[in-house]
Short mmCIF file of C-alpha atoms in Angstrom, two decimals:
data_model
loop_
_atom_site.label_atom_id
_atom_site.label_comp_id
_atom_site.label_asym_id
_atom_site.label_seq_id
_atom_site.Cartn_x
_atom_site.Cartn_y
_atom_site.Cartn_z
CA MET A 202 -13.76 -12.94 -25.39
CA PRO A 203 -16.52 -14.29 -23.10
CA LEU A 204 -16.76 -12.60 -19.74
CA TRP A 205 -16.15 -15.79 -17.77
CA VAL A 206 -12.97 -16.55 -19.73
CA GLU A 207 -11.63 -13.05 -19.09
CA LEU A 208 -12.48 -13.38 -15.41
CA VAL A 209 -10.68 -16.73 -15.15
CA LEU A 210 -7.60 -15.31 -16.88
CA ARG A 211 -7.49 -12.28 -14.60
CA ILE A 212 -7.89 -14.28 -11.41
CA GLY A 213 -5.45 -16.92 -12.65
CA GLY A 214 -2.84 -14.25 -13.37
CA VAL A 215 -3.24 -12.79 -9.87
CA VAL A 216 -2.92 -16.24 -8.27
CA VAL A 217 0.26 -16.94 -10.27
CA ALA A 218 1.69 -13.60 -9.14
CA PHE A 219 0.64 -14.41 -5.56
CA LEU A 220 2.52 -17.71 -5.70
CA THR A 221 5.64 -16.63 -7.60
CA LEU A 222 6.55 -13.03 -6.69
CA PRO A 223 6.89 -13.72 -2.93
CA LEU A 224 9.16 -16.70 -3.68
CA LEU A 225 11.36 -14.52 -5.88
CA VAL A 226 11.54 -11.92 -3.11
CA GLY A 227 12.37 -14.66 -0.60
CA GLN A 228 15.16 -15.99 -2.79
CA ALA A 229 16.47 -12.46 -3.29
CA GLU A 230 16.45 -11.90 0.47
CA HIS A 231 18.58 -15.00 1.01
CA LYS A 232 21.14 -13.77 -1.52
CA VAL A 233 21.17 -10.11 -0.45
CA MET A 234 21.57 -11.03 3.22
CA ALA A 235 24.27 -13.57 2.34
CA HIS A 236 26.29 -10.93 0.49
CA MET A 237 25.75 -8.12 3.00
CA GLN A 238 26.37 -10.22 6.13
CA GLY A 239 28.98 -12.62 4.75
CA ARG A 240 26.75 -15.71 5.14
CA LEU A 241 28.15 -18.79 3.41
CA GLY A 242 25.30 -21.28 3.75
CA PRO A 243 22.72 -19.68 1.39
CA MET A 244 25.40 -19.44 -1.32
CA TYR A 245 26.10 -23.18 -1.56
CA ALA A 246 22.75 -25.02 -1.46
CA GLY A 247 22.33 -26.83 -4.77
CA GLY A 248 25.58 -25.64 -6.30
CA PHE A 249 25.72 -22.49 -8.42
CA HIS A 250 25.11 -19.42 -6.24
CA GLY A 251 22.94 -21.43 -3.87
CA TRP A 252 20.01 -21.66 -6.30
CA ALA A 253 18.29 -24.41 -4.25
CA GLN A 254 18.19 -22.58 -0.91
CA LEU A 255 14.47 -21.82 -1.17
CA VAL A 256 13.76 -25.40 -2.23
CA ALA A 257 15.67 -26.66 0.80
CA ASP A 258 13.64 -24.39 3.07
CA GLY A 259 10.41 -25.70 1.55
CA VAL A 260 11.43 -29.32 2.06
CA LYS A 261 12.42 -28.51 5.65
CA PHE A 262 8.99 -27.04 6.46
CA VAL A 263 7.13 -29.94 4.82
CA GLN A 264 9.08 -32.48 6.88
CA LYS A 265 8.39 -30.79 10.21
CA GLU A 266 5.59 -32.16 12.38
CA ASP A 267 2.40 -30.10 12.54
CA VAL A 268 1.94 -29.58 16.28
CA THR A 269 -1.05 -27.93 17.96
CA PRO A 270 -0.70 -27.11 21.68
CA ARG A 271 -2.99 -29.10 23.96
CA GLU A 272 -4.57 -25.99 25.51
CA ALA A 273 -4.89 -24.10 22.24
CA ASP A 274 -8.16 -23.10 20.63
CA ARG A 275 -7.64 -25.51 17.74
CA ALA A 276 -10.02 -24.01 15.19
CA VAL A 277 -8.76 -20.45 15.62
CA PHE A 278 -5.13 -21.60 15.89
CA ARG A 279 -5.30 -23.44 12.56
CA LEU A 280 -7.25 -20.70 10.78
CA ALA A 281 -4.91 -17.82 11.68
CA PRO A 282 -2.23 -18.48 8.98
CA ALA A 283 -4.92 -18.42 6.26
CA VAL A 284 -6.33 -15.17 7.63
CA ALA A 285 -2.82 -13.71 7.41
CA LEU A 286 -2.55 -14.65 3.72
CA VAL A 287 -5.98 -13.92 2.26
CA PRO A 288 -5.97 -10.08 2.65
CA TYR A 289 -2.81 -9.79 0.57
CA LEU A 290 -4.32 -11.94 -2.18
CA LEU A 291 -7.35 -9.63 -2.29
CA VAL A 292 -5.08 -6.57 -2.46
CA LEU A 293 -3.18 -8.00 -5.43
CA LEU A 294 -6.49 -8.25 -7.30
CA VAL A 295 -6.76 -4.46 -7.58
CA ILE A 296 -3.11 -3.39 -8.02
CA PRO A 297 -2.53 -2.47 -11.70
CA LEU A 298 0.46 -4.04 -13.40
CA GLY A 299 0.30 -1.95 -16.55
CA PRO A 300 -1.89 0.31 -18.70
CA ASN A 301 -4.89 -0.71 -20.78
CA ASP A 302 -6.75 -2.33 -17.88
CA LEU A 303 -3.91 -4.72 -17.00
CA VAL A 304 -5.28 -5.39 -13.52
CA GLY A 305 -7.09 -8.28 -11.88
CA GLN A 306 -10.19 -6.28 -10.96
CA PRO A 307 -10.31 -2.51 -11.59
CA LEU A 308 -12.18 -0.60 -8.89
CA ASP A 309 -13.07 3.08 -8.78
CA ILE A 310 -12.41 2.97 -5.03
CA GLY A 311 -9.38 0.69 -5.28
CA LEU A 312 -7.28 2.65 -2.77
CA PHE A 313 -10.09 2.58 -0.19
CA PHE A 314 -10.45 -1.17 -0.72
CA VAL A 315 -6.70 -1.75 -0.32
CA LEU A 316 -6.41 0.23 2.91
CA ALA A 317 -9.46 -1.49 4.37
CA VAL A 318 -8.24 -5.01 3.52
CA VAL A 319 -4.63 -4.48 4.65
CA GLY A 320 -5.97 -3.54 8.07
CA VAL A 321 -7.36 -7.06 8.49
CA GLY A 322 -3.82 -8.30 9.17
CA VAL A 323 -4.17 -7.40 12.84
CA VAL A 324 -6.93 -9.99 13.14
CA ALA A 325 -4.57 -12.82 12.18
CA VAL A 326 -2.01 -11.61 14.73
CA LEU A 327 -4.58 -11.54 17.52
CA MET A 328 -6.05 -14.90 16.50
CA SER A 329 -2.68 -16.66 16.60
CA ALA A 330 -1.67 -14.92 19.83
CA TRP A 331 -4.82 -15.71 21.78
CA ALA A 332 -5.38 -19.21 20.42
CA SER A 333 -1.81 -20.38 21.15
CA ALA A 334 -2.36 -20.42 24.94
CA ASN A 335 1.19 -19.17 25.38
CA LYS A 336 2.21 -16.07 27.33
CA TYR A 337 4.95 -15.14 24.87
CA SER A 338 2.50 -15.41 21.99
CA LEU A 339 -0.01 -13.26 23.85
CA LEU A 340 2.58 -10.57 24.59
CA GLY A 341 3.64 -10.61 20.94
CA GLY A 342 0.03 -10.32 19.83
CA LEU A 343 -0.58 -7.32 22.09
CA ARG A 344 2.56 -5.65 20.78
CA GLY A 345 1.44 -6.42 17.23
CA ALA A 346 -2.03 -4.98 17.79
CA ALA A 347 -0.63 -1.77 19.29
CA GLN A 348 1.84 -1.46 16.43
CA LEU A 349 -0.61 -2.16 13.61
CA LEU A 350 -3.36 0.07 14.98
CA GLY A 351 -0.89 2.91 15.53
CA TYR A 352 0.82 2.80 12.14
CA GLU A 353 -2.48 2.44 10.30
CA LEU A 354 -3.10 6.18 10.79
CA PRO A 355 0.03 7.56 9.04
CA LEU A 356 -0.36 4.90 6.33
CA VAL A 357 -3.89 6.09 5.54
CA LEU A 358 -3.00 9.79 5.77
CA ALA A 359 -0.03 9.39 3.41
CA ALA A 360 -2.17 7.49 0.90
CA ALA A 361 -4.89 10.13 1.20
CA SER A 362 -2.36 12.80 0.24
CA VAL A 363 -1.53 11.25 -3.11
CA ALA A 364 -5.20 10.41 -3.74
CA MET A 365 -6.08 14.07 -3.14
CA ALA A 366 -3.30 15.13 -5.51
CA ALA A 367 -4.59 12.79 -8.24
CA GLY A 368 -8.25 13.56 -7.56
CA THR A 369 -9.27 9.90 -7.57
CA LEU A 370 -9.33 6.75 -5.45
CA SER A 371 -8.74 4.54 -8.49
CA LEU A 372 -5.23 3.03 -8.51
CA PRO A 373 -4.91 3.13 -12.33
CA GLY A 374 -6.27 6.70 -12.19
CA ILE A 375 -3.56 7.70 -9.71
CA VAL A 376 -0.86 6.28 -11.99
CA GLU A 377 -2.29 8.13 -15.00
CA ALA A 378 -2.41 11.41 -13.05
CA TRP A 379 1.15 11.00 -11.70
CA GLN A 380 3.80 13.45 -12.83
CA PRO A 381 7.60 13.19 -12.32
CA TRP A 382 7.66 16.33 -10.16
CA TRP A 383 5.50 14.45 -7.64
CA LEU A 384 8.72 12.67 -6.61
CA LEU A 385 9.62 15.90 -4.79
CA TRP A 386 6.17 17.19 -3.89
CA GLN A 387 4.91 13.90 -2.45
CA ALA A 388 8.28 12.69 -1.11
CA PRO A 389 7.33 13.14 2.58
CA ALA A 390 4.13 11.17 2.02
CA MET A 391 6.09 8.43 0.24
CA ILE A 392 8.57 8.11 3.11
CA VAL A 393 5.76 8.02 5.69
CA PHE A 394 3.82 5.44 3.66
CA PHE A 395 6.88 3.25 3.18
CA VAL A 396 7.91 3.31 6.84
CA ALA A 397 4.35 2.72 8.04
CA GLY A 398 4.04 -0.11 5.53
CA LEU A 399 7.13 -1.79 6.98
CA ALA A 400 5.54 -1.57 10.41
CA GLU A 401 2.27 -2.99 9.07
CA ILE A 402 3.99 -6.12 7.75
CA ARG A 403 6.18 -6.31 10.90
CA ARG A 404 9.49 -6.29 9.07
CA PRO A 405 12.72 -5.38 10.85
CA PRO A 406 13.39 -2.93 12.37
CA PHE A 407 9.67 -3.01 13.24
CA ASP A 408 9.57 -6.65 14.38
CA MET A 409 8.81 -6.13 18.07
CA PRO A 410 5.81 -8.55 17.91
CA VAL A 411 8.20 -11.41 17.05
CA ALA A 412 11.27 -10.25 18.99
CA ASP A 413 13.15 -13.53 19.31
CA SER A 414 15.50 -12.22 22.01
CA GLU A 415 12.52 -11.40 24.25
CA LEU A 416 9.45 -13.38 23.16
CA VAL A 417 10.89 -16.58 21.60
CA PHE A 418 9.07 -15.75 18.34
CA GLY A 419 6.06 -13.79 19.52
CA TYR A 420 2.65 -14.73 18.15
CA MET A 421 4.26 -17.40 15.91
CA THR A 422 6.00 -19.23 18.77
CA GLU A 423 3.73 -22.29 18.79
CA TYR A 424 3.51 -22.71 15.01
CA THR A 425 5.45 -25.43 13.20
CA GLY A 426 5.72 -26.95 9.75
CA LEU A 427 3.54 -25.61 6.96
CA ARG A 428 1.50 -23.34 9.21
CA PHE A 429 4.67 -21.52 10.21
CA ALA A 430 5.67 -21.44 6.53
CA PHE A 431 2.35 -19.77 5.70
CA PHE A 432 3.14 -16.97 8.14
CA LEU A 433 6.54 -16.51 6.49
CA LEU A 434 4.88 -16.55 3.07
CA ALA A 435 2.46 -13.88 4.30
CA GLU A 436 5.47 -11.75 5.26
CA TYR A 437 6.96 -12.05 1.78
CA VAL A 438 3.62 -11.36 0.12
CA GLY A 439 3.40 -8.31 2.39
CA ILE A 440 6.74 -7.12 1.03
CA VAL A 441 5.40 -7.43 -2.53
CA VAL A 442 2.17 -5.62 -1.62
CA ILE A 443 3.88 -2.69 0.14
CA ALA A 444 6.44 -2.41 -2.68
CA ALA A 445 3.65 -2.52 -5.29
CA LEU A 446 1.55 0.10 -3.49
CA THR A 447 4.58 2.38 -3.09
CA THR A 448 5.26 1.95 -6.81
CA VAL A 449 1.68 2.65 -7.90
CA LEU A 450 1.03 5.55 -5.54
CA PHE A 451 4.35 7.41 -5.52
CA LEU A 452 6.69 6.12 -8.25
CA GLY A 453 4.46 6.33 -11.29
CA GLY A 454 3.56 2.66 -11.65
CA TRP A 455 4.01 1.60 -15.25
CA GLN A 456 5.31 5.01 -16.39
CA GLY A 457 8.91 4.86 -17.54
CA PRO A 458 11.42 6.97 -19.46
CA PHE A 459 10.01 5.75 -22.78
CA ALA A 460 6.43 6.29 -23.97
CA ASP A 461 5.83 2.60 -24.67
CA ASP A 462 2.70 1.08 -23.14
CA GLN A 463 3.84 -2.41 -24.17
CA LEU A 464 6.64 -2.30 -21.60
CA GLY A 465 4.55 -0.78 -18.82
CA TRP A 466 4.28 -4.05 -16.91
CA LEU A 467 8.07 -4.40 -17.00
CA TRP A 468 8.62 -0.96 -15.47
CA THR A 469 6.15 -1.81 -12.71
CA LEU A 470 7.98 -5.04 -11.87
CA VAL A 471 11.38 -3.33 -11.94
CA LYS A 472 10.18 -0.71 -9.47
CA ILE A 473 8.55 -3.32 -7.24
CA PHE A 474 11.75 -5.34 -6.99
CA ALA A 475 13.80 -2.18 -6.42
CA VAL A 476 11.58 -1.20 -3.47
CA SER A 477 11.69 -4.80 -2.22
CA PHE A 478 15.50 -4.61 -2.25
CA VAL A 479 15.33 -1.50 -0.04
CA ILE A 480 13.07 -3.39 2.38
CA ILE A 481 15.59 -6.25 2.56
CA TRP A 482 18.49 -3.83 2.93
CA LEU A 483 16.79 -2.14 5.90
CA ARG A 484 16.40 -5.52 7.58
CA VAL A 485 20.11 -6.18 7.31
CA SER A 486 21.25 -2.68 8.25
CA TYR A 487 19.13 -1.48 11.19
CA PRO A 488 18.63 -2.94 14.67
CA ARG A 489 15.21 -3.60 16.13
CA LEU A 490 13.44 -0.59 17.63
CA ARG A 491 12.39 -0.67 21.27
CA GLU A 492 8.66 -0.46 21.93
CA ASP A 493 8.87 3.13 23.17
CA GLN A 494 10.98 4.14 20.16
CA LEU A 495 8.53 2.47 17.83
CA GLN A 496 5.52 4.28 19.26
CA ARG A 497 7.36 7.60 19.48
CA LEU A 498 8.30 7.38 15.81
CA CYS A 499 4.66 6.76 14.91
CA TRP A 500 2.92 9.43 16.99
CA LEU A 501 5.57 12.17 17.19
CA VAL A 502 7.11 11.90 13.70
CA LEU A 503 5.02 10.06 11.12
CA VAL A 504 1.57 11.32 12.10
CA PRO A 505 2.57 15.03 12.20
CA ALA A 506 4.53 14.62 8.94
CA SER A 507 1.58 12.98 7.17
CA LEU A 508 -0.82 15.65 8.46
CA GLY A 509 1.53 18.38 7.26
CA GLN A 510 1.79 16.73 3.85
CA LEU A 511 -1.99 16.48 3.68
CA VAL A 512 -2.35 20.21 4.38
CA LEU A 513 0.29 20.99 1.75
CA THR A 514 -1.46 18.85 -0.84
CA ALA A 515 -4.81 20.51 -0.11
CA ALA A 516 -3.23 23.96 -0.46
CA VAL A 517 -1.60 23.09 -3.79
CA ARG A 518 -4.82 21.58 -5.12
CA ILE A 519 -6.77 24.71 -4.19
CA ALA A 520 -4.10 26.96 -5.71
CA LEU A 521 -4.11 25.01 -8.98
#
């Protein structure tokens, strides 16, 4: 197969995943929240089990007027939603779906690339907050910056632990080195990574930057129509990315109970959707953290736990 054809197929597959997986997660969130909170509306749109709820939401966003505040920095204001989306697309390029090089672009330093790109999300938050010329947006942006910069540290430390255990920064290499007993050995790192990942994508209960009871809708207050929809899409893509990284780093990726490489991609998707369900369940079940609680959890719990796990991993590696 010519190189350019293979490249087009790989990139095309990643783009299809980028456009479809977040929509499936969004539809699942509507249904899970409807069942857990007794919501009737999402169960009736379109007839059977509310199958058209996501379509109705899309039509609603398309019909809304695209408004830019008079005092806003128009160029930055309009660019921010794209900046929120692009990092997640780049991350999906290097996350392996299955064995035998089933990945958009394999990198020997894939984990380093992922952690560097995910950190760009704070730029989109600050762009939208500053450019909106709105005090609620600015407060939300400052909260978002403090939250993202704080939780970046335990996220990186937890990922470093499993990379040290595997002896590689390659995401496929980490999956190949993974062993079932790592579920116990690396469990603290997995919990820290998962919680920090929720904070990075600003999902409840870590949604202080968009606290609607305090800040209208934070850094997204002035956005309408498709631009607002892009921010919501970025949130759902973030769910897929965090679930995929948790799967690849801590849950064995494509490894399943049967030694069948042909079904590796299926095991990866099953694990991704299982982790995504947990993310949705946490949104429904837990109230929003206060700002002091959020920062205390980061600096007094997650950072010490990730450092302790890192020391443990180093000790085990030296012993083995």
